[in-house]
mmCIF file of C-alpha atoms in Angstrom:
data_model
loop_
_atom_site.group_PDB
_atom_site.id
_atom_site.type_symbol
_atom_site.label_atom_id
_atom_site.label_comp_id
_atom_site.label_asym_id
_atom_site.label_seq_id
_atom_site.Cartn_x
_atom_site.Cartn_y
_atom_site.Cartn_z
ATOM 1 C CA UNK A 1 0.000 0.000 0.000
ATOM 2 C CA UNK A 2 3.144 2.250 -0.365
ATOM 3 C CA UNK A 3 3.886 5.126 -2.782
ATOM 4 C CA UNK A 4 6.451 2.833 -5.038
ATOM 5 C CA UNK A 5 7.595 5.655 -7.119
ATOM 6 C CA UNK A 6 9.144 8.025 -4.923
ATOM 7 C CA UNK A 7 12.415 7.046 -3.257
ATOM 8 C CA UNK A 8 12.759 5.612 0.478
ATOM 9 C CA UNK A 9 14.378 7.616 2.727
ATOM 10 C CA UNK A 10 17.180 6.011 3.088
ATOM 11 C CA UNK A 11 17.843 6.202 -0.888
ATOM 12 C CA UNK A 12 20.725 9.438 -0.793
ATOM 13 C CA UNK A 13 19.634 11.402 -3.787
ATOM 14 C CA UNK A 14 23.266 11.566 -5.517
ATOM 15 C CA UNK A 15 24.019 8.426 -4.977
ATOM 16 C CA UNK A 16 26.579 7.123 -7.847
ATOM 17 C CA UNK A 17 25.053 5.082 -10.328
ATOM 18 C CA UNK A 18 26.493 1.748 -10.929
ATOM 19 C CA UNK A 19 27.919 0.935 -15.020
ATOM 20 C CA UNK A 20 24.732 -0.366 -17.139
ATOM 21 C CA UNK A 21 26.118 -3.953 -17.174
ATOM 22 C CA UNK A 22 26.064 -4.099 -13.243
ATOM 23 C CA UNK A 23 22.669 -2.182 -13.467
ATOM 24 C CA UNK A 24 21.418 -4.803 -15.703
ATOM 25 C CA UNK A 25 22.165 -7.455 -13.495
ATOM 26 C CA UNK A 26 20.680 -6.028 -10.306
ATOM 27 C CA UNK A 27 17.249 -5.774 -12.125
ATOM 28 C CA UNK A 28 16.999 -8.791 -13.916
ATOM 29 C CA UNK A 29 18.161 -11.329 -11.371
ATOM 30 C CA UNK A 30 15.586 -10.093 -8.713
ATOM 31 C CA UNK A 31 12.842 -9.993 -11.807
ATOM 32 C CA UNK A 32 13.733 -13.353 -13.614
ATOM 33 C CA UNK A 33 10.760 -15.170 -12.080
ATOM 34 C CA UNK A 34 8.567 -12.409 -13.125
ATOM 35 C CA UNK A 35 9.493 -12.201 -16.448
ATOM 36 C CA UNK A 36 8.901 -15.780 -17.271
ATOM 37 C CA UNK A 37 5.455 -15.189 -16.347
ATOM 38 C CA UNK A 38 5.448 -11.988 -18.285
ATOM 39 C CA UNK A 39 7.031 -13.543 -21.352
ATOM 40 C CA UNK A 40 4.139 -16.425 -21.074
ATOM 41 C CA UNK A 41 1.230 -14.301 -20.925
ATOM 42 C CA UNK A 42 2.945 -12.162 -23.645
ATOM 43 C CA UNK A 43 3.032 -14.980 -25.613
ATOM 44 C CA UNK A 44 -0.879 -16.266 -25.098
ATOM 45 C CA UNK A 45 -1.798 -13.175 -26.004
ATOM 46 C CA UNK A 46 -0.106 -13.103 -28.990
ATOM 47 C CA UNK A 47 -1.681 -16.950 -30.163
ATOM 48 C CA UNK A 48 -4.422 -15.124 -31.576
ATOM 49 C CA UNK A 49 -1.499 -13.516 -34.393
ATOM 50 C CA UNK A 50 -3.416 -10.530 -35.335
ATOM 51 C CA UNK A 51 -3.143 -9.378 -31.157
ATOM 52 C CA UNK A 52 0.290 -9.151 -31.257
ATOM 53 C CA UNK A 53 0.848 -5.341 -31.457
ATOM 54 C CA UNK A 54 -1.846 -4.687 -28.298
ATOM 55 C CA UNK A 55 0.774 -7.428 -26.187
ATOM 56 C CA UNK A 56 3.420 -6.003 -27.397
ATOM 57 C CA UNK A 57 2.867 -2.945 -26.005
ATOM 58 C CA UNK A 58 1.337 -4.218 -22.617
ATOM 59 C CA UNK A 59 5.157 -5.542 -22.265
ATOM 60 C CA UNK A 60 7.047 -2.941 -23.423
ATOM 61 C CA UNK A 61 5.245 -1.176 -20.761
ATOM 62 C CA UNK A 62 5.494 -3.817 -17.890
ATOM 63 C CA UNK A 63 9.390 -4.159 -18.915
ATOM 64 C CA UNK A 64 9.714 -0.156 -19.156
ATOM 65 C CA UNK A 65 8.621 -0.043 -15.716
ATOM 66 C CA UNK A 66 11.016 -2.817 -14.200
ATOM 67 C CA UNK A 67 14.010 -1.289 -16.216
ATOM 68 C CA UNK A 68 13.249 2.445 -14.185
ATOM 69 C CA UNK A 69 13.166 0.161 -10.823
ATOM 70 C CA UNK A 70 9.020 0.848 -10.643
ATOM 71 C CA UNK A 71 7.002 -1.712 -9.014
ATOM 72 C CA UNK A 72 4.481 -2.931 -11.548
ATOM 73 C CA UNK A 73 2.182 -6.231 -11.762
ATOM 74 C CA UNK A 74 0.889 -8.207 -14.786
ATOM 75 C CA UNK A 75 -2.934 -6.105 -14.589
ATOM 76 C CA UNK A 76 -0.847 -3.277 -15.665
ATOM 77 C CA UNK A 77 0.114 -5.367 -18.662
ATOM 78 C CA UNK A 78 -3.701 -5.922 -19.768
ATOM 79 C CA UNK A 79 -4.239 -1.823 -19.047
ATOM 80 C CA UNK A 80 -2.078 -0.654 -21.224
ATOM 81 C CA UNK A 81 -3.189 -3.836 -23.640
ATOM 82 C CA UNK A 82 -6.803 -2.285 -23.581
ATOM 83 C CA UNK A 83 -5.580 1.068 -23.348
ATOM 84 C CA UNK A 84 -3.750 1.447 -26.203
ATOM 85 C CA UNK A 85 -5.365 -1.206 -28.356
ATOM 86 C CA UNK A 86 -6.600 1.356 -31.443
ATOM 87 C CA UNK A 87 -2.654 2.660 -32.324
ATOM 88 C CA UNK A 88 -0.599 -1.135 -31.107
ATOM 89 C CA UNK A 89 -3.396 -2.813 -33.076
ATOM 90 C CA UNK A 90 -2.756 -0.767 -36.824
ATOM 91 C CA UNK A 91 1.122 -1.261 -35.620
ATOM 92 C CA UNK A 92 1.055 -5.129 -35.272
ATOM 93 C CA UNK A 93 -1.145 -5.197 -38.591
ATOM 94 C CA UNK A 94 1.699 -3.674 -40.563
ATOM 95 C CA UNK A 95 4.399 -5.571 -38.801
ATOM 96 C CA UNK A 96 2.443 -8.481 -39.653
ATOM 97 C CA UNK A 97 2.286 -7.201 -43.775
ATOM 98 C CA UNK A 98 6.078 -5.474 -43.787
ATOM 99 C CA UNK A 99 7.375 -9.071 -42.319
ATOM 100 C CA UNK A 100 5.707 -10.953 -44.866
ATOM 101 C CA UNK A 101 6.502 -8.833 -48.016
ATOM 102 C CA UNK A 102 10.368 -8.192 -46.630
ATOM 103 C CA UNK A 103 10.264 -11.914 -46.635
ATOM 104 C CA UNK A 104 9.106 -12.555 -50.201
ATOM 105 C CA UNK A 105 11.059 -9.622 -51.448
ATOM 106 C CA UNK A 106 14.383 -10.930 -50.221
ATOM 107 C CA UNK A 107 13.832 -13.900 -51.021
ATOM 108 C CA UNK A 108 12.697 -13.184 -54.634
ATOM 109 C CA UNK A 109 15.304 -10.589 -55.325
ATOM 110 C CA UNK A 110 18.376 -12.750 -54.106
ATOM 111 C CA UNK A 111 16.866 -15.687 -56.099
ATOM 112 C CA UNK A 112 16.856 -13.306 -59.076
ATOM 113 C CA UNK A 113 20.270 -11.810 -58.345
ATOM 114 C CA UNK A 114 21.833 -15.559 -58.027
ATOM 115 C CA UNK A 115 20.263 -16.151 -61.592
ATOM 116 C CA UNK A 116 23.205 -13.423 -62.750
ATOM 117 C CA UNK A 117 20.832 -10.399 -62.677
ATOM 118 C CA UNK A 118 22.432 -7.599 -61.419
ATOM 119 C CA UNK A 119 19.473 -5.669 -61.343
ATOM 120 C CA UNK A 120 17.808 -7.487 -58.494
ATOM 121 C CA UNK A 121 20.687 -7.633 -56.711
ATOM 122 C CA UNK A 122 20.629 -3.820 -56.163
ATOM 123 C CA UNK A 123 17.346 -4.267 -55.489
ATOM 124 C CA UNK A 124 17.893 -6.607 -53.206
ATOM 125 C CA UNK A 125 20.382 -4.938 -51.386
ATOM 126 C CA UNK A 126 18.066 -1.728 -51.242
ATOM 127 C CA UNK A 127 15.276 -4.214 -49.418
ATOM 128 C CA UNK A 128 17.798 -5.554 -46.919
ATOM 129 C CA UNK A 129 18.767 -2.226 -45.792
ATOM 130 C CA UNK A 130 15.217 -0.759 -45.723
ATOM 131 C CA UNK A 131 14.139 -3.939 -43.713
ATOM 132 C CA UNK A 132 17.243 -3.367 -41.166
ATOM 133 C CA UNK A 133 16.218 0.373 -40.888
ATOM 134 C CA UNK A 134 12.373 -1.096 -39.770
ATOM 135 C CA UNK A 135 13.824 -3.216 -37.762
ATOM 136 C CA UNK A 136 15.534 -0.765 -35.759
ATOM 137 C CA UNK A 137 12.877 1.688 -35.675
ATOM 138 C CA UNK A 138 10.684 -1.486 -34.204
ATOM 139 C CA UNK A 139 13.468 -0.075 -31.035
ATOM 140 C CA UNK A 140 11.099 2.896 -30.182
ATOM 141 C CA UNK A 141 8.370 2.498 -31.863
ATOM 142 C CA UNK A 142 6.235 0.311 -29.430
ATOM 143 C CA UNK A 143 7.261 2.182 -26.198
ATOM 144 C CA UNK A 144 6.411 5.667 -28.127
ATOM 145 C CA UNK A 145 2.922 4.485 -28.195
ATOM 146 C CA UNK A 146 2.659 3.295 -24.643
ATOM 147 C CA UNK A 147 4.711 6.759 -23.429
ATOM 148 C CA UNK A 148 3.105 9.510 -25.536
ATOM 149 C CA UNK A 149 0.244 10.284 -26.810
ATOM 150 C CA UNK A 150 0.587 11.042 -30.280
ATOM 151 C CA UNK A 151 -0.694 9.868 -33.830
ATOM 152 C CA UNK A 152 1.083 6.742 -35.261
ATOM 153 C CA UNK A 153 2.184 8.519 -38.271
ATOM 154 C CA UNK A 154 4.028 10.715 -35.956
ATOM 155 C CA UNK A 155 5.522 7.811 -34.371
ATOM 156 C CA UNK A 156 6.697 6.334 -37.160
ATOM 157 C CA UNK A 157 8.539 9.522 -38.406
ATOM 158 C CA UNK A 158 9.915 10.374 -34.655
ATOM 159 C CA UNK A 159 11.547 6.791 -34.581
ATOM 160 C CA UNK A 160 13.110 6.696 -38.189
ATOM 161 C CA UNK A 161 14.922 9.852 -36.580
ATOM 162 C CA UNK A 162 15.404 8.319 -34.012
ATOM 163 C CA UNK A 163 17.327 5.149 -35.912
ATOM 164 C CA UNK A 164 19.722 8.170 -37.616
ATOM 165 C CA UNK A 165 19.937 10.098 -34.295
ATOM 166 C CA UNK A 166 21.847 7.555 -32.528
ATOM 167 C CA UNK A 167 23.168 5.163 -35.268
ATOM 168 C CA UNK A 168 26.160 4.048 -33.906
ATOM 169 C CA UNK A 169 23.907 2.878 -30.908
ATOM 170 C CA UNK A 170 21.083 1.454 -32.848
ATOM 171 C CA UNK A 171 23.280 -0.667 -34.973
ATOM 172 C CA UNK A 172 25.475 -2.282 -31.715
ATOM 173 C CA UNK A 173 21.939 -2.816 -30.132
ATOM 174 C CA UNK A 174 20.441 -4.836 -33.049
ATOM 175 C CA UNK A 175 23.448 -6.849 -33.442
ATOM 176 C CA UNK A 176 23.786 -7.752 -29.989
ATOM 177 C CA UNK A 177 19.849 -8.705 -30.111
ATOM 178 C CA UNK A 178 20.581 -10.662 -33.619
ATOM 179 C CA UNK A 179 23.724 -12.706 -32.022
ATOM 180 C CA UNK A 180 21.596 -13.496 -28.901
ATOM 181 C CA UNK A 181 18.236 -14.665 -31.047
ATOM 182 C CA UNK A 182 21.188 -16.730 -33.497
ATOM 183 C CA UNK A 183 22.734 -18.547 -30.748
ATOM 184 C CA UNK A 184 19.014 -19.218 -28.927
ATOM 185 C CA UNK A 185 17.870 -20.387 -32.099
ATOM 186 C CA UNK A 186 21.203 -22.154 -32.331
ATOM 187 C CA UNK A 187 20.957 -24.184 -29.002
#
């Protein structure tokens, strides 16, 4: 029944910040049980395929608040599921179409280009990096529409600027998150 988002008293208010890998550690290991069951219910509400972008942003919210320290609980999961159904709804519908036609594309244009057209393989290199640049704008998008309230157009444009803004960032980030997904897939 506490006020969980202001800090204790016994919290000093410039206390030094440990390095993000240390960070890291402190709030997963305490969390790990809770994000199972987060990742679960994330993942039976995205059986039904065309829910996906409403769950996704229920837990991009839950796992915004455990990476600030907040207390949170899985209700606020189905809150922000509800409450920003409309906007994560359109969103999952196009990341349902974009990953289908990146898929066809690629694979059509590098069968193409393998066939000695040189054509479609400028083409397909122009897909590939469009498709990276999505992917990496997939970064903000999702918490943008569970943080502020603006149109999804607007979203969309803030986190292509976003991707540019902080490149160098962006591009260790997804491959960190592609050599993780490679060696789960792996093992």
């Amino acid at each position: 029944f506490g006020d969980y988002d202001k800090a204790g008293p016994g919290v000093p208010k410039n206390a030094p910040q440990k390095k993000p890998f240390f960070r890291f550690w402190d709030l997963y290991l305490p969390r790990f049980w809770k994000l199972a069951g987060l990742n679960l219910l994330y993942v039976l509400c995205c059986l039904p395929i065309i829910t996906i972008g409403p769950a996704t942003a229920g837990f991009v919210y839950v796992l915004r608040k455990y990476s600030c320290d907040r207390y949170t609980d899985y209700g606020e999961f189905f809150k922000v599921f509800k409450r920003d159904f409309k906007k994560s709804f359109v969103m999952g519908l196009v990341d349902i179409f974009l990953f289908i036609a990146a898929g066809f594309s690629l694979y059509f244009y590098y069968f193409n280009y393998q066939q000695g057209s040189k054509f479609f393989g400028a083409i397909f290199i122009m897909t590939l990096s469009i498709t990276f640049v999505v992917i990496m704008m997939h970064f903000y998008i999702y918490l943008m529409i569970v943080l502020l309230d603006l149109k999804l157009s607007k979203i969309i444009k803030n986190s292509l600027l976003l991707v540019y803004a902080g490149f160098k960032t962006n591009l260790i980030t997804f491959f960190i998150v592609s050599a993780v997904t490679v060696l789960l897939a792996y093992l």
